[in-house]
Coordinates of C-alpha atoms and ligand atoms in Angstrom, one line a residue:
M1 CA 7.1 25.9 -177.4
S2 CA 4.0 27.3 -178.3
S3 CA 2.3 23.9 -178.0
F4 CA 2.5 24.4 -174.2
N5 CA 0.6 27.5 -174.5
Q6 CA -3.1 26.9 -173.5
F7 CA -4.2 30.5 -174.3
T8 CA -4.8 31.6 -177.9
K9 CA -4.2 35.1 -176.8
T10 CA -0.7 36.6 -177.7
I11 CA 0.8 39.9 -176.8
S12 CA 3.5 42.1 -178.1
L13 CA 5.8 43.9 -175.9
E14 CA 6.6 46.6 -178.2
K15 CA 4.8 49.2 -176.1
Y16 CA 7.5 48.7 -173.2
G17 CA 10.1 48.9 -175.8
I18 CA 11.1 45.3 -175.9
T19 CA 11.4 44.4 -179.8
N20 CA 11.7 41.1 -181.5
A21 CA 11.3 39.3 -178.4
Q22 CA 10.0 35.5 -178.6
V23 CA 7.1 36.1 -176.2
N24 CA 5.7 33.1 -174.1
Y25 CA 2.6 34.4 -172.7
Q26 CA 0.9 33.0 -169.8
L27 CA 2.4 29.5 -170.1
S28 CA 1.1 26.8 -167.7
P29 CA 3.3 25.8 -164.7
E30 CA 3.7 22.4 -166.3
A31 CA 5.0 24.1 -169.5
L32 CA 7.4 26.3 -167.4
H33 CA 8.5 23.4 -165.4
H34 CA 9.5 21.5 -168.5
I35 CA 11.1 24.3 -170.3
T36 CA 13.3 24.9 -167.3
L37 CA 14.5 21.3 -167.5
D38 CA 14.9 21.6 -171.2
K39 CA 17.2 24.6 -170.7
N40 CA 19.2 22.9 -168.0
Q41 CA 18.2 25.6 -165.5
G42 CA 16.6 23.1 -163.1
V43 CA 16.2 19.7 -162.2
E44 CA 13.2 17.6 -160.9
A45 CA 13.3 16.4 -157.5
S46 CA 11.9 13.0 -156.4
S47 CA 8.9 14.8 -155.0
G48 CA 8.1 16.2 -158.6
A49 CA 9.0 19.6 -157.6
L50 CA 11.3 21.8 -159.6
A51 CA 14.6 22.6 -158.1
V52 CA 16.6 25.6 -159.4
R53 CA 19.5 27.8 -158.2
T54 CA 19.0 31.4 -158.1
G55 CA 22.8 32.2 -158.8
E56 CA 24.9 34.6 -157.2
F57 CA 22.1 35.9 -154.8
T58 CA 20.3 33.5 -152.6
G59 CA 18.5 36.2 -150.6
R60 CA 17.5 39.8 -151.0
S61 CA 19.8 42.6 -151.4
P62 CA 18.4 45.4 -149.2
K63 CA 21.3 47.9 -150.1
D64 CA 20.5 47.7 -153.9
R65 CA 16.7 48.5 -153.5
F66 CA 15.9 52.0 -154.7
I67 CA 12.9 54.0 -155.1
V68 CA 12.6 56.8 -157.8
K69 CA 12.4 60.1 -156.1
D70 CA 10.0 62.3 -158.0
E71 CA 6.8 64.5 -157.5
V72 CA 4.8 61.3 -156.5
T73 CA 7.3 60.1 -153.8
E74 CA 9.4 63.0 -152.8
H75 CA 7.3 64.2 -150.0
L76 CA 5.9 60.8 -148.8
V77 CA 8.8 58.3 -148.7
W78 CA 10.9 58.1 -145.7
W79 CA 14.2 58.4 -147.5
G80 CA 17.4 57.1 -145.9
N81 CA 19.3 53.8 -146.2
I82 CA 16.3 51.6 -146.4
N83 CA 14.5 53.8 -149.0
I84 CA 17.4 54.7 -151.1
P85 CA 16.6 57.6 -153.7
F86 CA 17.1 57.0 -157.4
S87 CA 16.7 59.7 -160.1
S88 CA 14.1 59.6 -162.9
E89 CA 16.8 60.2 -165.5
K90 CA 18.8 57.4 -164.4
F91 CA 15.8 55.0 -164.1
D92 CA 14.8 56.0 -167.6
A93 CA 18.3 55.2 -168.8
L94 CA 18.6 51.9 -167.0
Y95 CA 15.2 50.8 -168.2
N96 CA 16.3 51.4 -171.7
K97 CA 19.3 49.4 -171.2
V98 CA 17.3 46.4 -169.6
I99 CA 14.6 46.5 -172.3
S100 CA 17.3 46.5 -175.2
Y101 CA 18.9 43.5 -173.2
L102 CA 15.7 41.7 -173.3
S103 CA 14.9 42.6 -176.9
G104 CA 15.5 39.8 -179.4
K105 CA 15.5 37.2 -176.5
E106 CA 12.9 34.6 -175.5
V107 CA 11.1 36.0 -172.7
F108 CA 8.3 34.8 -170.4
V109 CA 5.3 37.1 -169.7
R110 CA 2.6 36.6 -167.0
D111 CA -0.4 38.5 -166.2
S112 CA -1.4 38.2 -162.4
C113 CA -2.7 40.1 -159.5
A114 CA -2.2 41.2 -156.1
C115 CA -4.7 41.6 -153.2
A116 CA -7.6 38.9 -152.7
D117 CA -10.1 41.5 -152.0
E118 CA -11.7 42.8 -155.3
N119 CA -11.8 46.2 -154.1
Y120 CA -8.2 46.3 -153.8
K121 CA -7.1 44.3 -156.6
L122 CA -3.8 45.2 -158.4
N123 CA -3.2 43.9 -162.0
I124 CA 0.3 43.1 -162.7
R125 CA 2.2 42.0 -165.8
V126 CA 5.6 40.2 -165.0
I127 CA 8.1 39.8 -167.8
N128 CA 10.8 37.3 -166.9
E129 CA 14.1 36.5 -168.6
Y130 CA 13.9 33.1 -167.1
P131 CA 11.0 30.4 -167.2
W132 CA 11.4 29.4 -163.5
S133 CA 11.1 33.1 -162.5
N134 CA 7.8 33.2 -164.4
Q135 CA 6.5 30.1 -162.7
F136 CA 7.5 31.5 -159.4
A137 CA 5.2 34.4 -160.3
Y138 CA 2.4 31.9 -161.2
N139 CA 2.9 30.4 -157.6
M140 CA 3.1 33.6 -155.5
F141 CA 0.7 36.0 -157.1
L142 CA -3.0 35.7 -157.5
R143 CA -4.1 33.7 -160.7
P144 CA -6.5 35.6 -162.8
T145 CA -9.5 33.6 -164.3
E146 CA -9.5 33.0 -168.0
E147 CA -12.4 35.5 -168.1
E148 CA -10.3 38.2 -166.2
L149 CA -7.5 37.4 -168.7
E150 CA -9.7 38.3 -171.7
H151 CA -9.7 41.9 -170.7
F152 CA -6.8 42.2 -168.6
D153 CA -5.4 45.6 -168.2
P154 CA -1.9 45.6 -166.4
E155 CA -1.4 48.5 -163.9
W156 CA 1.9 47.5 -162.5
L157 CA 4.9 46.1 -164.6
V158 CA 7.7 44.0 -163.2
V159 CA 10.7 43.7 -165.5
N160 CA 12.9 41.0 -164.3
A161 CA 16.3 40.5 -166.0
P162 CA 18.6 38.4 -163.7
G163 CA 21.2 38.0 -166.5
F164 CA 21.5 41.9 -167.0
M165 CA 24.4 43.3 -165.2
A166 CA 24.4 47.3 -164.4
N167 CA 27.5 49.3 -164.7
P168 CA 27.5 51.3 -161.3
D169 CA 29.6 54.2 -162.5
I170 CA 27.1 54.9 -165.5
D171 CA 23.9 53.7 -164.2
G172 CA 23.7 55.0 -160.7
T173 CA 23.4 51.7 -158.8
R174 CA 25.6 50.5 -156.0
Q175 CA 26.8 47.4 -157.8
H176 CA 25.6 45.2 -160.8
N177 CA 22.3 44.2 -159.3
F178 CA 19.3 46.3 -158.5
A179 CA 15.5 46.4 -157.6
I180 CA 14.1 49.8 -158.4
L181 CA 10.5 50.9 -157.7
N182 CA 9.0 53.6 -159.9
F183 CA 5.7 54.8 -158.6
S184 CA 5.0 57.3 -161.5
K185 CA 5.7 54.7 -164.0
K186 CA 4.4 51.8 -161.9
I187 CA 7.4 49.6 -162.7
A188 CA 9.4 47.4 -160.6
L189 CA 12.7 47.0 -162.5
I190 CA 15.0 44.1 -161.1
G191 CA 18.3 43.3 -162.8
G192 CA 21.5 41.3 -161.9
T193 CA 19.9 39.1 -159.2
G194 CA 17.9 35.7 -159.8
Y195 CA 16.7 35.7 -156.4
T196 CA 12.9 35.1 -156.7
G197 CA 12.0 37.0 -153.3
E198 CA 12.9 40.3 -155.1
I199 CA 9.9 39.9 -157.4
K200 CA 7.3 39.3 -154.6
K201 CA 8.8 41.8 -152.2
G202 CA 9.0 44.4 -154.8
I203 CA 5.2 44.2 -155.3
F204 CA 4.9 44.2 -151.6
S205 CA 6.9 47.3 -151.3
A206 CA 4.6 48.9 -153.9
L207 CA 1.5 48.1 -151.9
N208 CA 3.2 49.2 -148.7
F209 CA 2.9 52.6 -150.4
I210 CA -0.2 52.5 -152.5
L211 CA -2.6 50.9 -149.8
P212 CA -1.8 53.5 -146.8
V213 CA -1.5 56.4 -149.1
Y214 CA -4.5 56.0 -151.6
K215 CA -6.8 53.4 -149.9
K216 CA -6.7 53.9 -146.1
T217 CA -5.6 50.4 -145.8
L218 CA -2.9 49.1 -143.4
P219 CA -0.4 46.8 -145.2
M220 CA 1.2 44.2 -142.9
H221 CA 4.2 42.0 -143.1
C222 CA 2.4 39.0 -141.5
S223 CA 1.0 35.7 -141.9
A224 CA -2.9 34.9 -141.2
N225 CA -5.1 32.1 -140.5
V226 CA -8.7 31.6 -139.2
G227 CA -10.2 29.1 -136.8
K228 CA -13.5 27.2 -137.3
G229 CA -15.4 29.8 -135.6
G230 CA -14.0 32.5 -137.9
D231 CA -11.5 34.0 -135.5
T232 CA -8.7 35.6 -137.3
A233 CA -5.2 35.4 -136.1
I234 CA -2.2 37.3 -137.5
F235 CA 1.5 36.8 -137.0
F236 CA 4.1 39.6 -137.5
G237 CA 7.6 38.8 -137.5
L238 CA 10.9 39.3 -139.3
S239 CA 12.4 36.6 -141.4
G240 CA 12.9 33.2 -139.7
T241 CA 10.7 34.0 -136.9
G242 CA 8.1 31.4 -137.9
K243 CA 5.3 33.4 -139.8
T244 CA 5.0 30.8 -142.4
T245 CA 5.6 27.8 -140.1
L246 CA 3.2 28.8 -137.3
S247 CA 0.3 29.9 -139.6
T248 CA 0.4 26.7 -141.3
D249 CA -1.9 24.7 -138.9
P250 CA -4.0 21.9 -139.9
N251 CA -6.8 22.9 -137.6
R252 CA -7.0 26.5 -138.9
S253 CA -7.5 27.7 -142.5
L254 CA -4.7 29.6 -143.9
I255 CA -5.3 33.1 -145.2
G256 CA -2.0 33.8 -146.3
D257 CA 1.7 33.3 -145.7
D258 CA 3.5 36.7 -145.8
E259 CA 1.6 39.9 -146.7
H260 CA -1.8 41.3 -145.7
G261 CA -4.0 44.4 -145.6
W262 CA -6.2 45.4 -142.9
T263 CA -8.9 47.5 -144.5
Q264 CA -11.5 50.2 -143.2
E265 CA -14.2 47.6 -143.7
N266 CA -12.6 45.6 -140.9
T267 CA -11.4 42.7 -143.0
I268 CA -8.0 41.6 -143.6
F269 CA -7.1 40.3 -147.1
N270 CA -4.0 38.4 -148.6
F271 CA -1.9 40.0 -151.1
E272 CA -0.5 36.8 -152.6
G273 CA -1.7 33.5 -154.1
G274 CA 1.2 31.4 -152.7
C275 CA 3.7 30.6 -149.9
Y276 CA 7.3 31.1 -149.8
A277 CA 8.6 28.8 -146.9
K278 CA 12.2 28.3 -145.7
V279 CA 13.0 24.7 -146.0
I280 CA 16.3 24.5 -143.8
N281 CA 16.0 21.5 -141.7
L282 CA 12.6 20.7 -142.8
C283 CA 11.2 17.5 -141.6
R284 CA 7.9 15.9 -142.2
D285 CA 7.4 15.2 -138.4
N286 CA 7.5 18.9 -137.4
E287 CA 6.0 20.5 -140.5
P288 CA 4.0 17.9 -142.5
E289 CA 1.7 20.4 -144.2
I290 CA 4.8 22.5 -145.6
Y291 CA 6.7 19.1 -146.4
D292 CA 3.7 17.7 -148.3
A293 CA 3.2 20.9 -150.3
I294 CA 6.6 20.2 -152.1
K295 CA 5.3 18.4 -155.0
K296 CA 4.7 19.1 -158.7
G297 CA 4.2 22.7 -159.3
A298 CA 6.5 23.7 -156.3
I299 CA 10.0 25.4 -156.8
L300 CA 12.8 24.5 -154.6
E301 CA 15.5 27.2 -154.4
N302 CA 19.2 26.4 -153.8
V303 CA 18.8 23.3 -152.1
V304 CA 21.0 20.2 -152.6
L305 CA 19.8 16.9 -154.1
D306 CA 21.2 13.5 -154.3
E307 CA 21.4 11.5 -157.3
A308 CA 18.0 10.1 -156.9
G309 CA 16.6 13.5 -156.6
H310 CA 16.1 13.4 -152.8
V311 CA 16.5 16.7 -151.2
D312 CA 19.0 16.9 -148.1
F313 CA 17.2 19.6 -146.3
T314 CA 20.1 19.8 -143.9
N315 CA 22.6 20.8 -146.4
T316 CA 23.4 24.6 -146.1
S317 CA 26.5 24.4 -148.5
I318 CA 24.6 26.9 -151.1
T319 CA 22.8 29.0 -148.5
Q320 CA 21.1 28.9 -145.2
N321 CA 18.2 30.4 -146.9
T322 CA 16.9 27.4 -148.9
R323 CA 13.3 28.0 -150.0
V324 CA 10.2 26.7 -151.3
S325 CA 7.3 28.3 -153.3
Y326 CA 4.1 26.9 -153.9
P327 CA 0.4 27.9 -154.9
I328 CA -1.5 28.4 -151.7
N329 CA -3.7 25.5 -152.7
H330 CA -0.9 23.0 -152.1
I331 CA -1.9 23.4 -148.5
E332 CA -5.2 21.6 -147.6
N333 CA -6.9 23.7 -145.2
I334 CA -7.0 27.2 -146.7
K335 CA -9.6 30.1 -146.6
V336 CA -11.0 30.7 -149.9
P337 CA -11.1 33.7 -150.8
S338 CA -8.2 34.7 -148.8
I339 CA -10.0 37.0 -146.6
G340 CA -10.8 37.2 -142.8
K341 CA -12.5 39.3 -140.4
N342 CA -10.8 41.7 -137.9
P343 CA -8.2 39.7 -136.1
K344 CA -8.9 38.7 -132.5
N345 CA -5.4 37.9 -131.8
I346 CA -2.0 39.4 -132.9
F347 CA 1.2 37.5 -132.5
F348 CA 4.6 39.3 -132.6
L349 CA 7.1 36.6 -133.2
T350 CA 10.7 37.2 -132.3
A351 CA 13.6 34.9 -132.4
D352 CA 15.6 36.1 -129.3
A353 CA 19.0 34.7 -129.6
F354 CA 19.7 36.1 -126.2
G355 CA 17.3 33.9 -124.7
V356 CA 15.7 36.4 -122.4
I357 CA 12.3 37.3 -123.8
P358 CA 9.5 35.1 -122.4
P359 CA 8.3 32.4 -124.8
I360 CA 4.9 33.9 -124.6
S361 CA 3.6 37.1 -122.9
K362 CA 0.6 39.4 -123.3
L363 CA 1.2 43.1 -124.2
T364 CA -0.6 46.1 -123.2
P365 CA -1.6 48.5 -126.0
S366 CA 1.4 50.7 -125.4
Q367 CA 3.8 47.6 -125.2
A368 CA 2.2 46.5 -128.5
A369 CA 2.8 50.0 -130.2
Y370 CA 6.4 49.9 -128.7
H371 CA 7.3 46.4 -130.0
F372 CA 5.7 47.1 -133.3
I373 CA 7.9 50.2 -133.9
S374 CA 11.0 48.4 -132.5
G375 CA 10.6 45.1 -134.4
Y376 CA 13.1 43.1 -132.6
T377 CA 14.6 39.7 -133.7
A378 CA 18.2 38.6 -133.2
K379 CA 20.6 37.4 -135.7
V380 CA 23.1 34.7 -134.9
A381 CA 26.4 35.8 -136.3
G382 CA 27.4 32.4 -137.8
T383 CA 27.3 28.6 -137.1
E384 CA 30.9 27.9 -136.6
A385 CA 31.8 26.3 -133.4
G386 CA 32.7 28.2 -130.2
V387 CA 31.0 31.2 -128.6
V388 CA 29.2 33.5 -131.1
E389 CA 27.4 36.5 -130.0
P390 CA 24.1 37.1 -131.0
V391 CA 23.4 40.4 -132.7
P392 CA 20.1 42.4 -131.8
S393 CA 18.2 43.3 -135.0
F394 CA 15.5 46.0 -135.1
S395 CA 13.4 46.4 -138.2
A396 CA 10.4 48.8 -137.5
C397 CA 6.9 47.4 -138.3
F398 CA 8.7 43.9 -138.5
G399 CA 9.2 44.7 -142.0
A400 CA 11.3 48.0 -142.5
P401 CA 13.0 47.1 -145.8
F402 CA 9.5 46.9 -147.5
M403 CA 8.1 50.1 -145.8
P404 CA 8.4 53.3 -148.0
L405 CA 6.7 55.4 -145.6
H406 CA 7.8 56.4 -142.0
P407 CA 7.2 53.6 -139.6
S408 CA 5.1 55.7 -137.4
K409 CA 2.4 56.0 -140.2
Y410 CA 2.1 52.2 -140.1
A411 CA 2.3 52.1 -136.3
E412 CA -0.4 54.8 -136.0
M413 CA -2.8 52.9 -138.3
L414 CA -2.2 49.7 -136.4
S415 CA -2.6 51.1 -132.8
N416 CA -6.0 52.7 -134.1
K417 CA -7.0 49.3 -135.6
M418 CA -6.0 47.3 -132.6
I419 CA -8.0 49.5 -130.2
E420 CA -10.9 49.6 -132.3
A421 CA -11.0 45.8 -132.9
G422 CA -10.2 45.2 -129.1
V423 CA -7.6 42.7 -130.2
N424 CA -5.2 40.8 -127.8
V425 CA -1.5 41.1 -128.8
W426 CA 1.1 38.6 -127.6
L427 CA 4.9 38.5 -127.8
V428 CA 6.1 35.0 -128.9
N429 CA 9.9 34.2 -128.5
T430 CA 10.5 31.4 -131.0
G431 CA 14.2 31.8 -130.2
W432 CA 16.3 30.8 -127.5
T433 CA 15.7 29.1 -124.0
G434 CA 18.0 28.0 -121.3
G435 CA 20.4 30.5 -122.1
P436 CA 21.7 32.6 -125.2
Y437 CA 22.5 31.2 -128.6
G438 CA 25.5 28.7 -128.0
V439 CA 24.6 27.7 -124.6
G440 CA 20.7 27.4 -124.8
T441 CA 18.6 25.8 -127.5
R442 CA 15.9 26.9 -129.9
M443 CA 12.5 26.8 -128.3
K444 CA 10.8 23.6 -129.4
L445 CA 8.3 24.1 -132.1
K446 CA 5.7 21.9 -130.5
Y447 CA 5.9 24.3 -127.4
T448 CA 5.6 27.3 -129.4
R449 CA 2.6 25.5 -131.1
A450 CA 1.2 24.7 -127.8
M451 CA 1.3 28.2 -126.5
I452 CA -0.2 29.6 -129.7
N453 CA -3.0 27.0 -129.6
A454 CA -3.8 27.9 -125.8
V455 CA -4.1 31.6 -126.8
L456 CA -6.4 30.5 -129.7
N457 CA -8.4 28.4 -127.7
G458 CA -9.0 30.8 -124.9
D459 CA -6.8 28.9 -122.3
L460 CA -4.5 31.8 -121.7
G461 CA -6.9 34.4 -120.7
L462 CA -4.8 36.0 -118.1
Y463 CA -7.7 37.4 -116.3
N464 CA -6.7 36.8 -112.7
Y465 CA -3.6 38.3 -111.2
D466 CA -2.7 34.7 -110.0
D467 CA -2.5 33.7 -113.8
Y468 CA 0.4 35.6 -114.8
H469 CA 3.7 37.4 -113.7
I470 CA 4.7 40.8 -114.7
H471 CA 8.2 40.4 -116.2
S472 CA 10.5 42.5 -113.9
V473 CA 12.5 43.8 -117.0
F474 CA 10.2 43.7 -120.0
G475 CA 7.2 44.5 -118.1
V476 CA 4.9 42.1 -120.1
A477 CA 2.6 39.6 -118.6
Q478 CA 4.0 36.1 -118.5
P479 CA 1.5 33.3 -118.0
R480 CA 2.3 30.9 -115.2
T481 CA 0.8 27.7 -116.8
C482 CA 0.1 26.7 -120.2
P483 CA -1.6 23.5 -121.4
G484 CA 1.0 21.2 -123.3
V485 CA 4.1 23.2 -122.1
P486 CA 6.3 22.4 -119.0
T487 CA 5.8 25.3 -116.6
S488 CA 9.5 25.7 -116.2
V489 CA 9.8 26.8 -119.9
L490 CA 7.3 29.5 -119.4
S491 CA 10.0 31.6 -117.4
P492 CA 13.0 32.3 -119.2
R493 CA 14.8 33.3 -116.0
Q494 CA 14.2 29.8 -114.5
T495 CA 15.4 28.0 -117.7
W496 CA 18.9 29.6 -117.4
N497 CA 19.7 28.5 -113.7
D498 CA 21.7 31.5 -113.2
D499 CA 19.7 34.7 -112.2
E500 CA 22.9 37.1 -112.4
A501 CA 23.8 35.9 -115.9
Y502 CA 20.2 36.1 -116.8
Y503 CA 19.5 39.7 -115.7
T504 CA 22.8 40.7 -117.2
M505 CA 21.7 39.7 -120.5
A506 CA 18.2 41.0 -120.3
F507 CA 19.7 44.4 -119.3
K508 CA 21.9 44.1 -122.3
L509 CA 18.9 43.6 -124.5
T510 CA 17.0 46.5 -122.9
N511 CA 19.9 48.8 -123.6
A512 CA 19.8 47.7 -127.4
F513 CA 16.0 48.3 -127.4
R514 CA 16.6 51.9 -125.8
E515 CA 19.3 52.8 -128.3
N516 CA 17.3 51.7 -131.2
F517 CA 14.3 53.4 -130.1
K518 CA 16.0 56.9 -129.7
K519 CA 15.4 57.5 -133.6
F520 CA 11.6 57.2 -133.2
E521 CA 11.1 59.0 -129.7
A522 CA 10.2 62.3 -131.5
H523 CA 7.5 60.6 -133.3
C524 CA 6.1 58.6 -130.4
N525 CA 4.0 60.0 -127.5
E526 CA 4.6 59.1 -123.9
E527 CA 2.0 56.3 -124.0
I528 CA 4.0 54.4 -126.5
R529 CA 7.5 55.3 -124.9
R530 CA 6.2 53.6 -121.6
G531 CA 5.7 50.4 -123.5
G532 CA 9.4 49.6 -123.6
P533 CA 11.4 47.4 -121.3
Q534 CA 11.7 49.0 -117.7
R535 CA 15.6 48.4 -116.9
Y536 CA 15.5 49.0 -113.3
A537 CA 12.0 47.8 -112.7
F538 CA 12.7 44.8 -110.2
Ligands
LIG1 P1 10.2 34.9 -143.9 O1 9.8 36.2 -143.7 O2 11.8 34.9 -144.4 O3 9.5 34.2 -144.7 P2 9.2 33.4 -141.6 O4 8.9 34.4 -140.5 O5 8.1 33.0 -142.4 O6 10.4 34.0 -142.5 P3 9.6 30.7 -141.2 O7 9.7 30.4 -142.6 O8 8.4 30.2 -140.5 O9 9.9 32.3 -140.9 O10 10.8 30.1 -140.5 C1 11.1 29.8 -139.0 C2 12.1 28.6 -139.0 O11 12.4 28.4 -137.6 C3 11.6 27.4 -139.7 O12 12.8 26.7 -140.3 C4 11.3 26.6 -138.5 O13 11.4 25.1 -138.6 C5 12.1 27.0 -137.5 N1 11.8 27.0 -136.0 C6 12.5 26.2 -135.1 N2 11.9 26.3 -133.9 C7 10.8 27.1 -134.1 C8 9.7 27.7 -133.2 N3 9.8 27.3 -131.8 N4 8.9 28.4 -133.7 C9 8.8 28.7 -135.0 N5 9.7 28.2 -135.8 C10 10.8 27.4 -135.4
LIG2 MN1 7.6 33.0 -144.7

């Protein structure tokens, strides 16, 4: 196996307590690909990509994500069912069990970085039980140069042991899997789950604490791209709302897919070095850039292949959350380095399965703050036939599961930055039109893209009163026309053909917004509260 190793440097893991391990340090992605095949842990798809199954978990497990409560975190973290406390003693005991589990095994170690801006760079050492998890780290984190590797000093450690099962009674976990952040020891300890997203979101969660607390930088769960004129756009949104899809645009250079920081120096930078795209129903016609990125070096997760190695992207028999990870340079049009100036436009993406939010609207600063704190999207309960009620889902800052601090901290920073930068904020419903889930249909991707392009090309200025309509429930400015989009699509009410049903549903969603916002009211001023939907406004 060492014949694959292009680096002469070897490292010992004894200082981490891992003894007698066969250490594969900094293997090339090609080597990891082949080792994965040799171990029967994956197959090669006809595209050349590696296809793996992540096992029992095909998504993150937010209920099993903990933060060690100690002198560093105690008074800063917003404790609760998102940031679940874990004791230092229990952490030490569990860590010892995990490293003794890894001792004597073959392990894969990779030094990598997060944060594309040199001033914020975080050195990470990732120790994986499986070769493909280590290739995921290669794809998703920033790849240090050989020179940087010579003197690499890892600050954070990710220990990833999917095959290790915790014993909840003894170890203090909820069940056999866990993802625990320890800010004093600078360790992300992941066990019992092979879902690779835990690795990237572990470091994201760490940065969501480190950057605002120590570096005055706002971390954001968003994608970002930049136009030919240097204008940056960022796209916030919960899972499945379109961050990856909409930021991948052949006419704009991709800055990053999912995680960014907004600095005091008025720049934004990518945390990562790769993309992690959903591939459910992926087709080349709609998403050619992502489709073509699935080649040698990419890792497909939990997809179903036929005998010839062709992927059936419509097959959800393993999970709806089928994914691919690839280094960002699998996309042709990228910004190098992954840094942009202050954004000119911010998009809040929501997949509204109630079908009542306009497909595009402009927000006032107070509406922007309100919607950022609310972080609304909708979940569709299932895919079975028959009427299935959508469920509203609110996740503060469009990323509550990854935010260790109180949402108001991030919201305050964002509000200040938005006002300073004079940025335009848009609410985009990439969800349903013509009725709720079950009745209406998902907004056509080509329309959403046309609306976003219109904003970015300056064709949706909304300067004149005649250009827009203030939505009678949500209070947002809804454009009357948009190039490339049928006028009837712009008004959700009109797409329903039933005003009463439309308003009944809109009020239902309004109530859900109000109910959710109650827990933030004490932290928000009147200005922000006024940004919410106005139930009786019409
Ligand atoms: P995550 O945080 O989990 O990475 P994400 O916000 O990046 O999620 P995407 O991976 O972009 O979400 O997923 C959006 C999905 O919705 C894609 O599968 C895309 O094809 C589909 N889709 C359908 N219609 C639209 C639309 N109008 N706009 C955006 N995406 C759409
Ligand atoms: Mn994404």
